[in-house]
Amino acid sequence: MKKIVALLFGISTLLINAQQKVNEALKKELDDIMKVDQGYRMLYTSDTTPEKQNEILKDLNIDQKEFEKRGWEMVAEHDSLNMKTIERIISQHGYPGKTLVGEPTNRAAWYVIQHSTKIAKYMPLIKEAGKKKEIPFTWVAMMEDRYLMNQDKEQIYGTQGKGEMIKDKDGKQIFVNFVWPVKDLKNVNKRRKEAGFDSTFEENVKRMFGPDFKYEPYTLQKVLELRNKNK
């Protein structure tokens, strides 16, 4: 009997260790994906100095001349490759959340989906992950806002900004940044607080576009009119 118990204990230990190894391997794979996803985007942030940009390019093993030539095309290629990997991982494990890979690695799949064209497909999975506390609800809220924006609907939490080329009164093409229209704007901070955000809508707008950005509340009708006017 003791031998059987010892054997079962040994098998159980091996299974636990094997699972831990699988989790560590998955964690490393997701960490590498997140490093690429966020690294590429840091190259485009306004507060990234030339020195920091060179450091990121070197860290990601990106040829500077190739990046200057192809730029966002390279980002799109890596986003597509990352999405294929994430879909494989999800098919095998479900959402790779906090229980499976820990924090902050549980952000990796979220980042890739958020930057993809497949938010509609994975929105239910993200909501379920938030419900199970595998990811913070604020991430669910941000993806829901982007999903609504992609559907040309008003966002809920005021997390999404947009940039569009439009024609000014003289017919000249100019680039305009704006906050995507928010549903029930007067209560947005109440919703943000309930969702777990630690910043107000006004603070988040400054974070997205800089301290000198002058917020103008665009309506959904105005945004759609601007888009149609510039087609």
mmCIF file of C-alpha atoms in Angstrom:
data_model
loop_
_atom_site.group_PDB
_atom_site.id
_atom_site.type_symbol
_atom_site.label_atom_id
_atom_site.label_comp_id
_atom_site.label_asym_id
_atom_site.label_seq_id
_atom_site.Cartn_x
_atom_site.Cartn_y
_atom_site.Cartn_z
ATOM 1 C CA MET A 1 0.000 0.000 0.000
ATOM 2 C CA LYS A 2 2.836 2.361 0.899
ATOM 3 C CA LYS A 3 4.469 1.624 -2.447
ATOM 4 C CA ILE A 4 1.230 2.468 -4.293
ATOM 5 C CA VAL A 5 0.840 5.743 -2.364
ATOM 6 C CA ALA A 6 4.470 6.620 -3.046
ATOM 7 C CA LEU A 7 4.031 5.789 -6.731
ATOM 8 C CA LEU A 8 0.883 7.932 -7.000
ATOM 9 C CA PHE A 9 2.621 10.769 -5.174
ATOM 10 C CA GLY A 10 5.556 10.496 -7.565
ATOM 11 C CA ILE A 11 3.288 10.566 -10.617
ATOM 12 C CA SER A 12 1.390 13.538 -9.192
ATOM 13 C CA THR A 13 4.646 15.409 -8.571
ATOM 14 C CA LEU A 14 5.828 14.717 -12.112
ATOM 15 C CA LEU A 15 2.539 15.981 -13.544
ATOM 16 C CA ILE A 16 2.725 19.171 -11.458
ATOM 17 C CA ASN A 17 6.329 19.751 -12.489
ATOM 18 C CA ALA A 18 5.464 19.116 -16.128
ATOM 19 C CA GLN A 19 2.626 21.622 -15.910
ATOM 20 C CA GLN A 20 4.964 24.168 -14.338
ATOM 21 C CA LYS A 21 7.438 23.660 -17.177
ATOM 22 C CA VAL A 22 4.675 24.089 -19.757
ATOM 23 C CA ASN A 23 3.597 27.289 -18.030
ATOM 24 C CA GLU A 24 7.147 28.631 -17.937
ATOM 25 C CA ALA A 25 7.619 27.874 -21.622
ATOM 26 C CA LEU A 26 4.331 29.574 -22.422
ATOM 27 C CA LYS A 27 5.239 32.537 -20.235
ATOM 28 C CA LYS A 28 8.526 33.003 -22.099
ATOM 29 C CA GLU A 29 6.794 32.769 -25.481
ATOM 30 C CA LEU A 30 4.234 35.386 -24.453
ATOM 31 C CA ASP A 31 6.867 37.651 -22.900
ATOM 32 C CA ASP A 32 8.771 37.621 -26.197
ATOM 33 C CA ILE A 33 5.578 38.463 -28.098
ATOM 34 C CA MET A 34 4.769 41.338 -25.737
ATOM 35 C CA LYS A 35 8.314 42.670 -26.026
ATOM 36 C CA VAL A 36 7.981 42.900 -29.813
ATOM 37 C CA ASP A 37 4.428 44.272 -29.751
ATOM 38 C CA GLN A 38 5.225 47.038 -27.271
ATOM 39 C CA GLY A 39 8.743 47.673 -28.572
ATOM 40 C CA TYR A 40 7.544 48.488 -32.080
ATOM 41 C CA ARG A 41 4.928 50.870 -30.727
ATOM 42 C CA MET A 42 7.397 52.639 -28.476
ATOM 43 C CA LEU A 43 9.287 53.570 -31.632
ATOM 44 C CA TYR A 44 6.320 55.764 -32.569
ATOM 45 C CA THR A 45 5.594 57.468 -29.248
ATOM 46 C CA SER A 46 6.313 61.196 -29.110
ATOM 47 C CA ASP A 47 8.428 60.980 -25.943
ATOM 48 C CA THR A 48 10.850 58.375 -27.383
ATOM 49 C CA THR A 49 14.180 60.114 -27.943
ATOM 50 C CA PRO A 50 16.452 59.194 -30.900
ATOM 51 C CA GLU A 51 18.809 57.533 -28.402
ATOM 52 C CA LYS A 52 15.967 55.463 -26.952
ATOM 53 C CA GLN A 53 14.780 54.564 -30.440
ATOM 54 C CA ASN A 54 18.239 53.249 -31.357
ATOM 55 C CA GLU A 55 18.273 51.237 -28.145
ATOM 56 C CA ILE A 56 14.895 49.660 -28.963
ATOM 57 C CA LEU A 57 15.939 48.856 -32.536
ATOM 58 C CA LYS A 58 19.074 47.161 -31.251
ATOM 59 C CA ASP A 59 17.182 45.267 -28.555
ATOM 60 C CA LEU A 60 14.658 43.959 -31.098
ATOM 61 C CA ASN A 61 17.391 43.231 -33.641
ATOM 62 C CA ILE A 62 15.805 45.563 -36.214
ATOM 63 C CA ASP A 63 17.946 47.056 -38.958
ATOM 64 C CA GLN A 64 17.598 50.840 -38.744
ATOM 65 C CA LYS A 65 17.714 51.408 -42.507
ATOM 66 C CA GLU A 66 15.068 48.755 -43.105
ATOM 67 C CA PHE A 67 12.866 50.305 -40.423
ATOM 68 C CA GLU A 68 13.247 53.776 -41.946
ATOM 69 C CA LYS A 69 12.249 52.335 -45.320
ATOM 70 C CA ARG A 70 9.384 50.035 -44.294
ATOM 71 C CA GLY A 71 8.329 51.309 -40.866
ATOM 72 C CA TRP A 72 4.699 50.544 -40.150
ATOM 73 C CA GLU A 73 4.694 47.756 -42.739
ATOM 74 C CA MET A 74 7.054 45.838 -40.434
ATOM 75 C CA VAL A 75 4.748 46.472 -37.475
ATOM 76 C CA ALA A 76 1.788 45.082 -39.414
ATOM 77 C CA GLU A 77 3.766 41.980 -40.390
ATOM 78 C CA HIS A 78 4.729 41.244 -36.784
ATOM 79 C CA ASP A 79 1.174 41.917 -35.596
ATOM 80 C CA SER A 80 -0.089 39.304 -38.069
ATOM 81 C CA LEU A 81 2.504 36.735 -36.963
ATOM 82 C CA ASN A 82 1.805 37.430 -33.297
ATOM 83 C CA MET A 83 -1.935 37.015 -33.838
ATOM 84 C CA LYS A 84 -1.439 33.586 -35.395
ATOM 85 C CA THR A 85 0.605 32.524 -32.372
ATOM 86 C CA ILE A 86 -1.962 33.881 -29.922
ATOM 87 C CA GLU A 87 -4.769 32.063 -31.723
ATOM 88 C CA ARG A 88 -2.820 28.819 -31.445
ATOM 89 C CA ILE A 89 -2.227 29.404 -27.730
ATOM 90 C CA ILE A 90 -5.897 30.232 -27.112
ATOM 91 C CA SER A 91 -7.021 27.094 -28.960
ATOM 92 C CA GLN A 92 -4.776 25.024 -26.661
ATOM 93 C CA HIS A 93 -5.130 26.807 -23.323
ATOM 94 C CA GLY A 94 -7.982 29.292 -23.498
ATOM 95 C CA TYR A 95 -7.054 32.849 -22.562
ATOM 96 C CA PRO A 96 -3.508 32.769 -21.065
ATOM 97 C CA GLY A 97 -4.362 34.743 -17.948
ATOM 98 C CA LYS A 98 -2.904 35.352 -14.515
ATOM 99 C CA THR A 99 -3.437 31.773 -13.292
ATOM 100 C CA LEU A 100 -1.565 30.253 -16.228
ATOM 101 C CA VAL A 101 1.286 32.707 -16.863
ATOM 102 C CA GLY A 102 1.207 35.248 -14.034
ATOM 103 C CA GLU A 103 1.471 39.029 -14.240
ATOM 104 C CA PRO A 104 2.323 41.020 -16.299
ATOM 105 C CA THR A 105 2.503 38.236 -18.903
ATOM 106 C CA ASN A 106 -1.296 37.990 -18.828
ATOM 107 C CA ARG A 107 -1.261 41.262 -20.807
ATOM 108 C CA ALA A 108 0.424 39.739 -23.865
ATOM 109 C CA ALA A 109 -2.566 38.131 -25.578
ATOM 110 C CA TRP A 110 -4.696 41.175 -24.779
ATOM 111 C CA TYR A 111 -2.213 43.532 -26.481
ATOM 112 C CA VAL A 112 -2.070 41.399 -29.616
ATOM 113 C CA ILE A 113 -5.859 41.097 -29.896
ATOM 114 C CA GLN A 114 -6.292 44.822 -29.182
ATOM 115 C CA HIS A 115 -3.981 45.603 -32.104
ATOM 116 C CA SER A 116 -5.681 43.159 -34.467
ATOM 117 C CA THR A 117 -8.760 43.115 -36.674
ATOM 118 C CA LYS A 118 -10.235 40.251 -34.642
ATOM 119 C CA ILE A 119 -11.536 42.045 -31.562
ATOM 120 C CA ALA A 120 -15.152 41.117 -32.407
ATOM 121 C CA LYS A 121 -14.222 37.419 -32.482
ATOM 122 C CA TYR A 122 -12.396 37.452 -29.144
ATOM 123 C CA MET A 123 -14.452 40.026 -27.213
ATOM 124 C CA PRO A 124 -16.512 37.311 -25.448
ATOM 125 C CA LEU A 125 -13.302 35.543 -24.394
ATOM 126 C CA ILE A 126 -11.858 38.789 -23.036
ATOM 127 C CA LYS A 127 -15.047 39.481 -21.084
ATOM 128 C CA GLU A 128 -14.916 35.986 -19.598
ATOM 129 C CA ALA A 129 -11.255 36.455 -18.644
ATOM 130 C CA GLY A 130 -12.186 39.692 -16.903
ATOM 131 C CA LYS A 131 -15.087 38.030 -15.091
ATOM 132 C CA LYS A 132 -12.704 35.333 -13.803
ATOM 133 C CA LYS A 133 -10.164 38.044 -12.814
ATOM 134 C CA GLU A 134 -7.547 36.613 -15.163
ATOM 135 C CA ILE A 135 -7.139 40.191 -16.433
ATOM 136 C CA PRO A 136 -8.246 43.481 -14.831
ATOM 137 C CA PHE A 137 -11.673 44.743 -15.854
ATOM 138 C CA THR A 138 -10.092 47.982 -17.093
ATOM 139 C CA TRP A 139 -8.567 45.993 -19.950
ATOM 140 C CA VAL A 140 -11.984 44.582 -20.809
ATOM 141 C CA ALA A 141 -13.317 48.147 -20.816
ATOM 142 C CA MET A 142 -10.562 49.391 -23.136
ATOM 143 C CA MET A 143 -11.147 46.587 -25.606
ATOM 144 C CA GLU A 144 -14.898 47.118 -25.503
ATOM 145 C CA ASP A 145 -14.369 50.800 -26.299
ATOM 146 C CA ARG A 146 -12.172 49.903 -29.258
ATOM 147 C CA TYR A 147 -14.679 47.309 -30.435
ATOM 148 C CA LEU A 148 -17.445 49.931 -30.353
ATOM 149 C CA MET A 149 -15.241 52.441 -32.175
ATOM 150 C CA ASN A 150 -14.515 49.873 -34.882
ATOM 151 C CA GLN A 151 -18.272 49.393 -35.226
ATOM 152 C CA ASP A 152 -18.764 53.182 -35.606
ATOM 153 C CA LYS A 153 -20.598 53.300 -32.278
ATOM 154 C CA GLU A 154 -20.073 55.537 -29.243
ATOM 155 C CA GLN A 155 -17.538 54.296 -26.712
ATOM 156 C CA ILE A 156 -18.429 53.848 -23.032
ATOM 157 C CA TYR A 157 -15.332 54.627 -20.960
ATOM 158 C CA GLY A 158 -13.565 57.250 -23.072
ATOM 159 C CA THR A 159 -10.361 55.275 -23.576
ATOM 160 C CA GLN A 160 -10.010 55.559 -27.353
ATOM 161 C CA GLY A 161 -8.651 58.361 -29.492
ATOM 162 C CA LYS A 162 -8.520 58.616 -33.252
ATOM 163 C CA GLY A 163 -6.580 60.423 -35.935
ATOM 164 C CA GLU A 164 -8.013 61.243 -39.360
ATOM 165 C CA MET A 165 -6.944 63.142 -42.442
ATOM 166 C CA ILE A 166 -9.585 65.775 -43.131
ATOM 167 C CA LYS A 167 -9.996 68.799 -45.386
ATOM 168 C CA ASP A 168 -9.962 72.230 -43.784
ATOM 169 C CA LYS A 169 -12.128 75.127 -44.981
ATOM 170 C CA ASP A 170 -9.611 75.834 -47.770
ATOM 171 C CA GLY A 171 -9.686 72.241 -49.000
ATOM 172 C CA LYS A 172 -6.217 71.455 -47.630
ATOM 173 C CA GLN A 173 -5.591 67.995 -46.148
ATOM 174 C CA ILE A 174 -4.719 68.151 -42.445
ATOM 175 C CA PHE A 175 -4.322 65.474 -39.748
ATOM 176 C CA VAL A 176 -6.649 65.858 -36.785
ATOM 177 C CA ASN A 177 -6.566 63.980 -33.474
ATOM 178 C CA PHE A 178 -9.789 63.632 -31.525
ATOM 179 C CA VAL A 179 -11.397 61.552 -28.805
ATOM 180 C CA TRP A 180 -13.827 59.048 -30.261
ATOM 181 C CA PRO A 181 -17.409 60.083 -29.309
ATOM 182 C CA VAL A 182 -18.445 59.004 -25.812
ATOM 183 C CA LYS A 183 -21.927 57.832 -24.872
ATOM 184 C CA ASP A 184 -23.510 59.811 -22.006
ATOM 185 C CA LEU A 185 -20.405 61.973 -21.603
ATOM 186 C CA LYS A 186 -21.552 63.641 -18.382
ATOM 187 C CA ASN A 187 -21.423 60.304 -16.530
ATOM 188 C CA VAL A 188 -18.231 58.931 -18.075
ATOM 189 C CA ASN A 189 -16.119 59.468 -14.944
ATOM 190 C CA LYS A 190 -18.659 57.590 -12.845
ATOM 191 C CA ARG A 191 -18.424 54.640 -15.230
ATOM 192 C CA ARG A 192 -14.629 54.841 -15.265
ATOM 193 C CA LYS A 193 -14.494 54.722 -11.478
ATOM 194 C CA GLU A 194 -16.850 51.734 -11.361
ATOM 195 C CA ALA A 195 -14.684 49.957 -13.949
ATOM 196 C CA GLY A 196 -11.545 50.454 -11.836
ATOM 197 C CA PHE A 197 -9.755 53.239 -13.710
ATOM 198 C CA ASP A 198 -7.581 55.425 -11.472
ATOM 199 C CA SER A 199 -7.735 58.432 -13.805
ATOM 200 C CA THR A 200 -10.538 60.696 -14.923
ATOM 201 C CA PHE A 201 -11.648 61.052 -18.521
ATOM 202 C CA GLU A 202 -9.976 64.472 -18.692
ATOM 203 C CA GLU A 203 -6.683 63.097 -17.359
ATOM 204 C CA ASN A 204 -6.794 60.224 -19.826
ATOM 205 C CA VAL A 205 -7.320 62.601 -22.757
ATOM 206 C CA LYS A 206 -4.138 64.480 -21.764
ATOM 207 C CA ARG A 207 -2.307 61.157 -21.448
ATOM 208 C CA MET A 208 -3.364 60.127 -24.958
ATOM 209 C CA PHE A 209 -2.680 63.385 -26.786
ATOM 210 C CA GLY A 210 -0.408 65.450 -24.540
ATOM 211 C CA PRO A 211 -0.924 68.280 -22.031
ATOM 212 C CA ASP A 212 -1.524 70.916 -24.707
ATOM 213 C CA PHE A 213 -4.323 69.023 -26.439
ATOM 214 C CA LYS A 214 -7.596 70.954 -26.531
ATOM 215 C CA TYR A 215 -10.505 68.555 -26.174
ATOM 216 C CA GLU A 216 -13.481 69.038 -28.456
ATOM 217 C CA PRO A 217 -16.469 66.719 -27.901
ATOM 218 C CA TYR A 218 -17.123 65.265 -31.345
ATOM 219 C CA THR A 219 -20.516 63.690 -31.919
ATOM 220 C CA LEU A 220 -20.788 60.424 -33.786
ATOM 221 C CA GLN A 221 -22.656 62.222 -36.550
ATOM 222 C CA LYS A 222 -19.807 64.729 -36.940
ATOM 223 C CA VAL A 223 -17.154 62.005 -37.097
ATOM 224 C CA LEU A 224 -19.058 60.078 -39.759
ATOM 225 C CA GLU A 225 -19.675 63.269 -41.742
ATOM 226 C CA LEU A 226 -15.954 64.088 -41.689
ATOM 227 C CA ARG A 227 -15.122 60.604 -42.899
ATOM 228 C CA ASN A 228 -17.665 60.692 -45.713
ATOM 229 C CA LYS A 229 -16.528 64.169 -46.747
ATOM 230 C CA ASN A 230 -12.966 62.952 -47.219
ATOM 231 C CA LYS A 231 -13.702 59.825 -49.207
#
